[in-house]
XYZ file of C-alpha atoms in Angstrom:
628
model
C 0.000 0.000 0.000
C 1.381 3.467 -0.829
C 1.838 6.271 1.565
C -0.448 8.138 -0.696
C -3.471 5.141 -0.230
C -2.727 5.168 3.790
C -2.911 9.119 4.183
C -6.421 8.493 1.709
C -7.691 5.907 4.510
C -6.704 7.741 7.606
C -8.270 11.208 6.097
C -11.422 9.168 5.531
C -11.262 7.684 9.199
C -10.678 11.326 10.696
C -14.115 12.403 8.621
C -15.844 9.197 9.579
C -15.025 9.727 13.299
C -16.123 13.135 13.388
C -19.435 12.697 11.547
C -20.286 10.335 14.302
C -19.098 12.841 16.909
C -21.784 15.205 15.509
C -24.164 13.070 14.988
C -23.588 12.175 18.770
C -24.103 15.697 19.462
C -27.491 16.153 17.459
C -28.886 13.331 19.065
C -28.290 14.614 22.606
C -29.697 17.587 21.500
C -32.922 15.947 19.906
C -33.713 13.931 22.457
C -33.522 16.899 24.614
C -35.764 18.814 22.934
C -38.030 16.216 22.526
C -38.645 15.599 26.517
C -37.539 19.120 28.062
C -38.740 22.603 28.115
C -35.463 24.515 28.047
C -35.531 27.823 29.016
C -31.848 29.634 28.565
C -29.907 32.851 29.656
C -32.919 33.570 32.421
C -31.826 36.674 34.407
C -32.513 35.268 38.267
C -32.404 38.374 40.572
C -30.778 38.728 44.197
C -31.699 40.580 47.282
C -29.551 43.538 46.275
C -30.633 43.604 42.151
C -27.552 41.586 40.603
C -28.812 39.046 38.261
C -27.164 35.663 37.930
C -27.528 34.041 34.500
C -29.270 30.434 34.470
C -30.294 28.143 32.302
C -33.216 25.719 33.363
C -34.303 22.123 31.548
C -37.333 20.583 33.066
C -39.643 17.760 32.361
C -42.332 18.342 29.609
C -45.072 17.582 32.150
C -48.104 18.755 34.460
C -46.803 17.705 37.091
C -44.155 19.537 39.962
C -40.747 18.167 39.305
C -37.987 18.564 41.952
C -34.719 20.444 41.315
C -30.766 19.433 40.743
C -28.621 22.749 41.271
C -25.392 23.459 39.750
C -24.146 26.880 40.711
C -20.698 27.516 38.971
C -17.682 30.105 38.168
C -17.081 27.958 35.057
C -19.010 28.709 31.389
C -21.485 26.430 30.714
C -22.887 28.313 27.255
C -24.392 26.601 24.907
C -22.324 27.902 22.083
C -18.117 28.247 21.751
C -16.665 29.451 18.736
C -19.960 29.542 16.764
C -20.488 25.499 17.566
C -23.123 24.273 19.812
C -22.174 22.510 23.140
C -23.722 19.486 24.488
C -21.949 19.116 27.750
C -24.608 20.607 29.936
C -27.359 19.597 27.093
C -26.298 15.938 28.597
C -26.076 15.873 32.007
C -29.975 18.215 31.816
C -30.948 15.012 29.515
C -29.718 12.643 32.114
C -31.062 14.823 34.947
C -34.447 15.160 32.779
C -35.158 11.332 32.114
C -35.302 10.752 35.579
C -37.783 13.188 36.332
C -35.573 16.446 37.360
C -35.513 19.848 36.678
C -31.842 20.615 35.706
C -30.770 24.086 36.469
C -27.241 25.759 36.193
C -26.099 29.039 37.283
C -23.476 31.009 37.005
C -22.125 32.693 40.426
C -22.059 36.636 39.909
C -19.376 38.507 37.737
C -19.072 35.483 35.848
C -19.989 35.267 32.198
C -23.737 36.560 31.490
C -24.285 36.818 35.485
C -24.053 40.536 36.774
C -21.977 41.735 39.678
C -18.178 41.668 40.443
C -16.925 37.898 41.064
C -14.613 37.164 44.044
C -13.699 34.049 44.433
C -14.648 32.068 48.131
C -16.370 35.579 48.273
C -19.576 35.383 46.797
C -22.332 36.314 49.187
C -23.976 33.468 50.683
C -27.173 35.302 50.022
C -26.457 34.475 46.496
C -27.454 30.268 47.123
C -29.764 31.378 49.464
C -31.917 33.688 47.030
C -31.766 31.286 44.222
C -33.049 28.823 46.559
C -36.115 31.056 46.810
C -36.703 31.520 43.485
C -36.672 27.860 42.538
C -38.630 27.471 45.036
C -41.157 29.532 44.050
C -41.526 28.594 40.487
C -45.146 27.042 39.586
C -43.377 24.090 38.289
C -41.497 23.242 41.271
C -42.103 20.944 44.116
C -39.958 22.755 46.539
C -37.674 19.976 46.756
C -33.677 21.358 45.510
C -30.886 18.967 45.525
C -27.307 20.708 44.874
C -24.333 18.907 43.098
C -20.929 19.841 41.221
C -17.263 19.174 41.506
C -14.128 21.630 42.798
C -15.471 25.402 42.468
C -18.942 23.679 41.358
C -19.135 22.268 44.848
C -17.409 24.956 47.237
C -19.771 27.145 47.632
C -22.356 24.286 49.196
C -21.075 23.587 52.495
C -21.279 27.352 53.701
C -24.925 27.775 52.352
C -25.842 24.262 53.439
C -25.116 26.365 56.672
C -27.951 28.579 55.785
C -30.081 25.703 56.314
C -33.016 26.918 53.563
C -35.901 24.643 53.760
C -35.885 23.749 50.601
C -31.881 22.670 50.052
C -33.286 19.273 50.632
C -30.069 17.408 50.258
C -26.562 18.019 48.520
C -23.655 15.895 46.301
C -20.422 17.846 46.667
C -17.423 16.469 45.145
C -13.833 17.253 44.898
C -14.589 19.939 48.056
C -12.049 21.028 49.415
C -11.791 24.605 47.856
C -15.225 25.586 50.015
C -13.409 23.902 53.436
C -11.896 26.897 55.396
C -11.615 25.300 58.562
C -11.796 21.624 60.573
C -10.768 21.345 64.225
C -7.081 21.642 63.816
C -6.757 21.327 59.938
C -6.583 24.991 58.915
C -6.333 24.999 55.411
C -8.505 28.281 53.996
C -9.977 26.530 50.537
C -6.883 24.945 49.751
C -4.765 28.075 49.682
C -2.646 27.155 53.013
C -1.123 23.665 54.118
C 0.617 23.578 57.400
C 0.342 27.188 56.954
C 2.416 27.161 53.685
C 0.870 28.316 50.455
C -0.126 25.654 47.754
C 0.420 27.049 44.679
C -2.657 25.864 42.570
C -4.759 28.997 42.688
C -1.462 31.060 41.557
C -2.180 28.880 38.454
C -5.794 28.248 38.377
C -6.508 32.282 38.566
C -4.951 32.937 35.783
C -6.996 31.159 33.731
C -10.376 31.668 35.216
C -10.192 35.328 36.631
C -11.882 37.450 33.990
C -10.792 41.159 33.517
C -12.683 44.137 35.047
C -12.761 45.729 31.631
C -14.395 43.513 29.755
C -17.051 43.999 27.711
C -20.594 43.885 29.377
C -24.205 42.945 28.297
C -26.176 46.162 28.329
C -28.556 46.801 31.102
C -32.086 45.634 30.010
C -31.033 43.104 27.365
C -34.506 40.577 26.749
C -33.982 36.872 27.010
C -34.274 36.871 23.418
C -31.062 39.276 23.114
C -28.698 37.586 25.417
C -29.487 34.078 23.279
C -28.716 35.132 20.488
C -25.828 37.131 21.568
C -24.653 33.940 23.196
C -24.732 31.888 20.057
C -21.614 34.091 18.656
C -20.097 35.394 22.266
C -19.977 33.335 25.134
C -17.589 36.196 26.820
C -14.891 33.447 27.606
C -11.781 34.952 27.997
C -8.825 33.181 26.192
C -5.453 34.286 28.351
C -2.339 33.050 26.079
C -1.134 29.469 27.066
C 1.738 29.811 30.204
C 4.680 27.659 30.985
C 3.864 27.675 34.799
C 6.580 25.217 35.725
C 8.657 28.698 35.206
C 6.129 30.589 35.817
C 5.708 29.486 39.480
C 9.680 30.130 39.982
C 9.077 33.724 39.864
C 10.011 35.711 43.048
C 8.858 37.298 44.707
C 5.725 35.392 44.902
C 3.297 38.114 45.418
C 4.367 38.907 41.507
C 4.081 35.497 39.830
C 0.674 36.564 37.649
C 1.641 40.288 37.312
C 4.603 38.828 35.769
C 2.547 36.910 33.371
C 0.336 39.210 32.305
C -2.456 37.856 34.567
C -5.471 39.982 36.415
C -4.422 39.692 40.180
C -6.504 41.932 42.078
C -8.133 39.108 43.754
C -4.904 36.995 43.997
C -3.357 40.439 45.911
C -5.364 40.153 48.684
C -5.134 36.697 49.071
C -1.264 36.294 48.733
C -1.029 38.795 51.941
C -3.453 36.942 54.640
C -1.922 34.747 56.643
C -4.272 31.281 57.799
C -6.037 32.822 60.278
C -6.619 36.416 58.698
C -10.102 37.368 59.460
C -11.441 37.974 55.819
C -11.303 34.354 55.595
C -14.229 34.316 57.823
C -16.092 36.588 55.810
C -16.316 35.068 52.684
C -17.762 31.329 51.175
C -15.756 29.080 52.894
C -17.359 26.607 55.345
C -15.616 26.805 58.793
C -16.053 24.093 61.386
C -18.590 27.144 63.862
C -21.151 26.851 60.622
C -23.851 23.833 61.760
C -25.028 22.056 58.438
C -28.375 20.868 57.924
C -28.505 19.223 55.014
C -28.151 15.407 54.321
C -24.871 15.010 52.471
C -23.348 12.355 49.971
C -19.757 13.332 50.003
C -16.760 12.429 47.108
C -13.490 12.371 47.821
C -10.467 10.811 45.949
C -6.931 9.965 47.298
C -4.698 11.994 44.450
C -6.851 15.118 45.027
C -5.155 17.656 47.259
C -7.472 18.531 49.821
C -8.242 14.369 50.372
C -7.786 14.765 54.489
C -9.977 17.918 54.819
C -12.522 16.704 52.706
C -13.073 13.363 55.084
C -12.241 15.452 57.943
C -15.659 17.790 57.201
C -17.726 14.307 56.556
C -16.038 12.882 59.872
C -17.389 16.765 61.101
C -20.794 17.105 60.410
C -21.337 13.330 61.249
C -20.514 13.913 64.688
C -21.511 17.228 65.397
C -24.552 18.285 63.450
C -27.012 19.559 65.899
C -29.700 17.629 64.713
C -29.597 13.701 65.140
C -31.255 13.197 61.266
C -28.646 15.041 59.731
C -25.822 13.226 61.566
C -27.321 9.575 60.566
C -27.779 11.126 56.704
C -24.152 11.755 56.076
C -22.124 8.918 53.569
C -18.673 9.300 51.880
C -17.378 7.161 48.683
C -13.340 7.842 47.869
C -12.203 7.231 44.674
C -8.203 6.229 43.787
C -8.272 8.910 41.196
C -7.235 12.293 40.867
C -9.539 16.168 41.207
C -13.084 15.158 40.176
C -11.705 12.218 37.573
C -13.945 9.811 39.698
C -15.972 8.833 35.965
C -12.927 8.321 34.293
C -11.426 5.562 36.298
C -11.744 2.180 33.350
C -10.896 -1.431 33.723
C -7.204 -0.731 34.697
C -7.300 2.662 36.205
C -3.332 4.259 35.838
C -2.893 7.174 38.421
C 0.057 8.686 37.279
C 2.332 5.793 36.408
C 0.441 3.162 38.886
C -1.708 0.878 37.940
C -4.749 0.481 40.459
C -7.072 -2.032 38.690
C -10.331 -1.374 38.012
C -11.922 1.322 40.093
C -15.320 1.788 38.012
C -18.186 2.268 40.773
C -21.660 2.847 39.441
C -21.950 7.000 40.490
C -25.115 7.657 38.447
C -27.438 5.160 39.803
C -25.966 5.905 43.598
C -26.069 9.899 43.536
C -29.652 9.545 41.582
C -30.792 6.738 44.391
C -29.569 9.357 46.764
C -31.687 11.983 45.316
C -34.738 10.566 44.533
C -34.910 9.566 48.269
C -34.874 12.997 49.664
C -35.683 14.927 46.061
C -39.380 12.600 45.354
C -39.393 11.031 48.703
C -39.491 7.886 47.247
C -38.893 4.789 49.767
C -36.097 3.031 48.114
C -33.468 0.815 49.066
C -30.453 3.285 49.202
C -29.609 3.050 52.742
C -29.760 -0.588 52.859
C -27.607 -0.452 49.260
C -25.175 1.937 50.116
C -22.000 1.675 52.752
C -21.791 4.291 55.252
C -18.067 5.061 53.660
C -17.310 3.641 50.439
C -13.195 3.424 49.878
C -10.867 1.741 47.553
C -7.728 0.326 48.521
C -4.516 0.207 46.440
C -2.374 -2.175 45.841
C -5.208 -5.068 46.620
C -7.196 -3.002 44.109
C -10.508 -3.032 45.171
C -13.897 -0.503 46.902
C -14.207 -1.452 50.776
C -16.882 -0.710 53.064
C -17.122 0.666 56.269
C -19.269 2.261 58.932
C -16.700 4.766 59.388
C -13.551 6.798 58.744
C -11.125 5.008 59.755
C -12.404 1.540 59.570
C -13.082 0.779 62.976
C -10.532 -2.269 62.557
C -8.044 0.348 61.747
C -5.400 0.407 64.979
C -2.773 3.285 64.788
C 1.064 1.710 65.046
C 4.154 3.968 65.618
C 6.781 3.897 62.891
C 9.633 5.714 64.700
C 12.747 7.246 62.397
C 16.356 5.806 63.121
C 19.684 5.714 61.502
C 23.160 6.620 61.997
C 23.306 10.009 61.198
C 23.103 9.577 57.291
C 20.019 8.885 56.233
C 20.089 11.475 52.876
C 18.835 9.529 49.987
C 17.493 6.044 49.570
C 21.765 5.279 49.625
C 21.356 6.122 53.303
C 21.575 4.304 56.489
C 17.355 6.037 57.330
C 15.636 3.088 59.213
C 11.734 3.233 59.663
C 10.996 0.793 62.526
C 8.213 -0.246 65.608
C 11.009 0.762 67.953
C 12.242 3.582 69.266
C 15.726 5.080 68.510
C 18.404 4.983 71.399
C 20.680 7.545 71.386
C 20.344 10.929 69.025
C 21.784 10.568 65.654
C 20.362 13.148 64.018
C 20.177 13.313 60.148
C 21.128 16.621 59.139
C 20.744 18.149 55.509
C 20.833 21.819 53.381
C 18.068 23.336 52.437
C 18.474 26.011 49.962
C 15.194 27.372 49.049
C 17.059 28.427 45.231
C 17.244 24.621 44.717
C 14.079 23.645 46.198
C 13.129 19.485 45.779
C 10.666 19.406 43.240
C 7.274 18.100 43.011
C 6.917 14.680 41.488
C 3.709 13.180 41.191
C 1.567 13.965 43.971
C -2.324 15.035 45.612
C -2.397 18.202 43.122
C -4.801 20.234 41.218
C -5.142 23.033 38.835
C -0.928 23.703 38.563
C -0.930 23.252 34.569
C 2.375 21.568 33.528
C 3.944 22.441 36.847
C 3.114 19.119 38.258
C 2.209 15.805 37.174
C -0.354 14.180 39.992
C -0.859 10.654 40.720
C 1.665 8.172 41.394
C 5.021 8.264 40.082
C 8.573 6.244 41.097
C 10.304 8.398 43.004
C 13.720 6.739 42.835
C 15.297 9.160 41.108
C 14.062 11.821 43.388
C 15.940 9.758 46.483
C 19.467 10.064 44.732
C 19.154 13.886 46.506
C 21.003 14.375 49.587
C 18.372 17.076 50.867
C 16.116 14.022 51.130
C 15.743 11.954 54.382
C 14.747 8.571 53.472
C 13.574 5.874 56.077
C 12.393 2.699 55.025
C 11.267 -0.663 56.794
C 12.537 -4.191 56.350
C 10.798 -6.079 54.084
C 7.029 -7.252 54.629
C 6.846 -10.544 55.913
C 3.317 -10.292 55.094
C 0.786 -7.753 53.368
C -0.767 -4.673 55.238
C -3.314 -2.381 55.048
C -3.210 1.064 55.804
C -6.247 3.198 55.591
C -7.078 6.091 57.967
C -5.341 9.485 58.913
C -1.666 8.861 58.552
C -0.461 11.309 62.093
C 3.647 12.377 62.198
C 5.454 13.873 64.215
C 9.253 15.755 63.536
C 12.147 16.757 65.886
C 13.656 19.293 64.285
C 16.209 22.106 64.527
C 17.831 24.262 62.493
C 20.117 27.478 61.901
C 17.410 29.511 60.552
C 14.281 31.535 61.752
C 11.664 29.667 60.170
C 11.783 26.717 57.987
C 9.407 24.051 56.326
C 9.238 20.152 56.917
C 7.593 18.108 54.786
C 6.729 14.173 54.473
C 5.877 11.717 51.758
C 4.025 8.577 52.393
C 5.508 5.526 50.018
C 4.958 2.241 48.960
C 7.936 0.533 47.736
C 7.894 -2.204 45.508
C 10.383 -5.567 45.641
C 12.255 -4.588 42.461
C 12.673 -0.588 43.656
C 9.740 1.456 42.485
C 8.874 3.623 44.856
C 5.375 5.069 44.449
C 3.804 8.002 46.492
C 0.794 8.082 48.498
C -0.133 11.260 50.017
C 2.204 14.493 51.632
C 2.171 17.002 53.917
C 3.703 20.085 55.029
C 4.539 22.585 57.967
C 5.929 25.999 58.595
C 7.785 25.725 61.672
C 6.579 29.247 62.753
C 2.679 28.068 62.763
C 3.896 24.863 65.010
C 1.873 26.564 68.207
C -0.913 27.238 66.105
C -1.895 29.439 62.958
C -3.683 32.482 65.294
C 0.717 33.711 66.326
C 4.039 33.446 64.492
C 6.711 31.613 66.792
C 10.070 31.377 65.113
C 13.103 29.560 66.280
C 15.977 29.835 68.140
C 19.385 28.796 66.041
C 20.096 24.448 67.491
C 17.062 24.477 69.539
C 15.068 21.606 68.806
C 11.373 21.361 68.171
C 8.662 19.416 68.413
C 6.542 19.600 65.087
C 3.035 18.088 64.064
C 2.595 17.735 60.726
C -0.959 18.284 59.097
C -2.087 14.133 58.657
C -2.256 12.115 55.419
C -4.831 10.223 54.321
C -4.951 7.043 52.223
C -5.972 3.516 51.536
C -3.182 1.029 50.619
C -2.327 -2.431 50.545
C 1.331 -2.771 51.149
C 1.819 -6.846 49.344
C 4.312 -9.209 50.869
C 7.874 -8.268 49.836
C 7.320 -4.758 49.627
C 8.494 -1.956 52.218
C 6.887 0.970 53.919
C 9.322 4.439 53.207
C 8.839 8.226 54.183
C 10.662 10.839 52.738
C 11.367 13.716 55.248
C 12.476 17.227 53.512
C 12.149 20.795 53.548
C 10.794 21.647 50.330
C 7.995 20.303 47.406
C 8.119 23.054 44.966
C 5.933 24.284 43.242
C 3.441 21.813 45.124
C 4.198 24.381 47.594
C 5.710 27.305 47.854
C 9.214 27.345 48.937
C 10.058 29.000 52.796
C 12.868 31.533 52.258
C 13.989 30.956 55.742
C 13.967 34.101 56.500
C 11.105 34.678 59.189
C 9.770 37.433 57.089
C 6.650 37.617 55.094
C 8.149 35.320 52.370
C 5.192 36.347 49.701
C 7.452 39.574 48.480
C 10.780 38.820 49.054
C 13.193 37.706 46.391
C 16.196 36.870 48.202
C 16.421 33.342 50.291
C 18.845 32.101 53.211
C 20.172 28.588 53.305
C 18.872 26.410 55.865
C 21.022 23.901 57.656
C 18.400 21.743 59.167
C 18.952 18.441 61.570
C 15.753 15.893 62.172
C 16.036 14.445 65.662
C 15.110 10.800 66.366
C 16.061 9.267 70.199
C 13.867 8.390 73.408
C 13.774 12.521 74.184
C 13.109 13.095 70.382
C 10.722 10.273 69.061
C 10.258 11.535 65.612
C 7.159 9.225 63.886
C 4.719 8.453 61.740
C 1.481 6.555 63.036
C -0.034 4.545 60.106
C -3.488 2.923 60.760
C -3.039 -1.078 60.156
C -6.057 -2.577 59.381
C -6.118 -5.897 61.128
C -7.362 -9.194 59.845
């Protein structure tokens, strides 16, 4: 066959392919049409006259149909580039079939929606009005059900706080940019860690934060007007593509999207409050003071990076909701995938470079079981279906039930650090074992914040080409001699962790203020070393994130770390390993060492840090062994 005949066959393929993809696309749209009354670019007003633009599909019937809710910053218009859509034409479809109203929003200042947009700043009033309206609406039955993923789900938890009578019952997923605050997890919607900065929203805002100047609808436009302006302008702004594994390198930090061009008026006020800065009270976020009274079917996944918040709120509300009914009405399922990729796990799932098997779970027909129990009141058999906590373990590669979170079979054992005093790099002599160290060795190693460890892999979101998440080998990583590596002996037989992974650090150092961090691995008999979850902590937040407390030059310190989460199966033959160092850039944003404000300095002092492990200084990790 000639080159000519091949590049004849493939150009027909390409066309073939395509014609089905728009055939694919009319037929979502037929169908739709067929069984919906859709009703596009309606102006809902607020209590103070913005208008938030919303887009409603509802059963062709006589009857009162109940309500799914998706309130988002993200454009869901109908038309891109002169081309119809179907992405939100198939999930109404779905959401119509069964009998819903499907209704999406868009939060205010974003899109067609009036207003100024701030993210984790939005009024509450704003979920809280809509509510109303919906509510109101002759075709309604006053039953409204909210659901969404990442910024399509932050916004719930604080207005399930409102407690509406009508917010009947609520699917957030992928959460953890709406969780402020959790006992002692103090993470502000993702922006802090240990009370160091994770660097997603210096990448996400640049793509999502639309300009003050641009163009606006005018005041008055009909229905009729904004549809058919949206068929040619769906007022999506197109920022030129970024490099942000440079672009995150920039310093100081408080100029990373000035430098690129970006809008950072709302990223300039964010970059300056430190974790327990009072506007974070003010805004969206859900704080752990906020009672919520809604019934809640939480998603969570262990490569996301807010996985121990997010079970930390379900944990939350299922012990402290004032009232009894909510408590009993909370469940949790936790995927082994990555930010909201729960649908996309197949037959063998790969999370990063790992292999997890096949993590499929039927989502539709649970989260629509869910709903049509507290959405129609129907009397099905979801409860008696449907594990309190839903989890899938790694490396035995399978879902798990359980009543709670941790398993209640789930017993914490000490891992304490040990070695001789050389434990940089997996060529070390770092020893993870059940006993305690005798005399004080410490490891010591240089941190200089110019050559920060970089991310690898990882519980990431939203960072662009800055870092890869999921699991990856990290054996090349451990060749680095700012890299404290403990491992165990050898399994004699397989364990199971699952449950808040706790750790504690000894530390001291020559400088002011420094960061620790941790990495949770599984190592495999023929070297591959894949990551679990990590942490962080700036030394100076070790009393607590309300005071700064910096250290004295050789003084050693006792240091919590925020916990891990995770579900693995460690086999036979394979070893448990932490990685202890100072840095995970641009994960996280590097600590200049300097004990001052970091976010708008350029310049960076080397850190000559020392990890203590002895009887006095027990450094550890507690992992939660599931027994048999």
């Amino acid at each position: 066959m000639t080159q000519q005949s091949i590049r004849t066959i493939l150009t027909a393929i390409v066309f073939f392919m395509s014609g089905l993809s728009l055939l694919a696309q009319d037929n979502v749209l037929e169908e739709l049409k067929e069984i919906a009354i859709i009703d596009q670019k309606i102006m809902m007003p607020m209590r103070d006259g913005i208008r938030l633009a919303t887009d409603i599909y509802r059963p062709k019937t006589d009857k009162k149909v109940p309500i799914i809710f998706s309130r988002t910053p993200y454009n869901f218009n109908s038309w891109g580039d002169g081309k119809q859509r179907t992405r939100t034409a198939s999930r109404a479809l779905e959401a119509v079939k069964r009998g819903y109203a499907y209704v999406v929003q868009n939060e205010r200042g974003r899109y067609f929606s009036e207003g100024e947009w701030d993210i984790l700043g939005v009024p509450l009033t704003d979920g809280y009005d809509a509510f109303t309206w919906m509510k109101n609406q002759p075709w309604s039955n006053g039953k409204i059900g909210t659901l969404g993923c990442s910024s399509t789900a932050e916004w719930q938890m604080a207005v399930a706080a409102l407690d509406h009578p009508s917010h009947a019952a609520m699917v957030p997923q992928g959460f953890g940019a709406g969780v402020g605050r959790v006992g002692d997890i103090n993470e502000q919607g993702n922006w802090y860690r240990g009370g160091a900065e994770q660097m997603l929203f210096f990448s996400w805002l640049y793509g999502v934060e639309h300009d003050k100047f641009k163009p606006r609808i005018p005041a008055g436009a009909t229905q009729e007007d904004l549809i058919r302006i949206s068929r040619f302008y769906d007022l999506a702004p197109e920022n030129p593509p970024v490099d942000m594994a440079q672009a995150l390198k920039h310093l100081p930090i408080q100029d990373i999207l000035k430098n690129i061009n970006g809008k950072h008026e709302i990223f300039d006020k964010m970059i300056r409050r430190k974790p327990n800065d009072e506007d974070w009270f003010k805004g969206g976020l859900y704080h752990d003071n906020m009672d919520i009274g809604v019934p809640s079917f939480w998603f969570a996944s262990w490569y996301d990076v807010s996985i121990t918040p997010n079970i930390a709120l379900f944990n939350h509300v299922r012990n402290n909701a004032k009232d009894k009914e909510i408590r009993d009405n909370q469940y949790l399922v936790i995927a082994p995938t990555l930010h909201c990729a729960y649908t996309r796990a197949t037959e063998n799932t790969i999370v990063g470079e790992r292999s997890v098997g096949d993590a499929r779970l039927n989502y539709d027909e649970q989260i629509y079981a869910w709903f049509d129990m507290w959405l129609k009141g129907e009397k099905n058999d979801f409860k008696e279906k449907t594990p309190r906590v839903q989890y899938y373990t790694m490396g035995s590669n399978k879902w798990q039930a359980s009543e709670t979170w941790p398993p209640e079979n789930a017993k914490p054992t000490t891992f304490y650090l040990n070695s001789g005093g050389h434990a940089n790099s997996a060529y070390g002599d770092g020893v993870l074992s059940t006993k305690k160290a005798g005399s004080d060795n410490p490891d010591s190693f240089t941190y200089d914040p110019m050559v920060p460890v970089p991310s690898y892999g990882g519980n990431v979101c939203c960072t662009g080409n800055a870092v890869k998440g999921g699991a990856y080998d990290q054996q090349q990583m451990e060749t680095r001699n700012d890299i404290l590596v403990y491992t165990s002996d050898v399994l004699d037989e397989g364990v199971e962790v699952s449950g808040f992974i706790e750790s504690t650090l000894y530390v001291s150092s020559d400088a002011k203020d420094t960061d620790f961090t941790i990495k949770l691995i599984d190592v495999y008999p023929d070297g591959r070393a894949y990551n679990l979850d990590e942490t962080i902590q700036r030394v100076r937040y070790r009393e607590g994130y309300d005071k700064e407390v910096f250290m004295e030059k050789g003084k050693v310190y006792k240091v919590d770390l925020t916990p891990m989460s995770t579900s693995n199966y460690f086999e036979k033959g394979h070893r448990i390993r932490i990685e202890v160092s100072s840095s995970n850039f641009p994960r996280f944003a590097r600590n200049l060492n300097t004990g001052g404000n970091n976010y708008d300095e350029k310049v960076g002092v080397v850190a000559h840090n020392k990890v203590h492990h002895s009887k006095e200084h027990p450094s550890q990790i507690k992992l939660p062994i599931v027994s048999k």
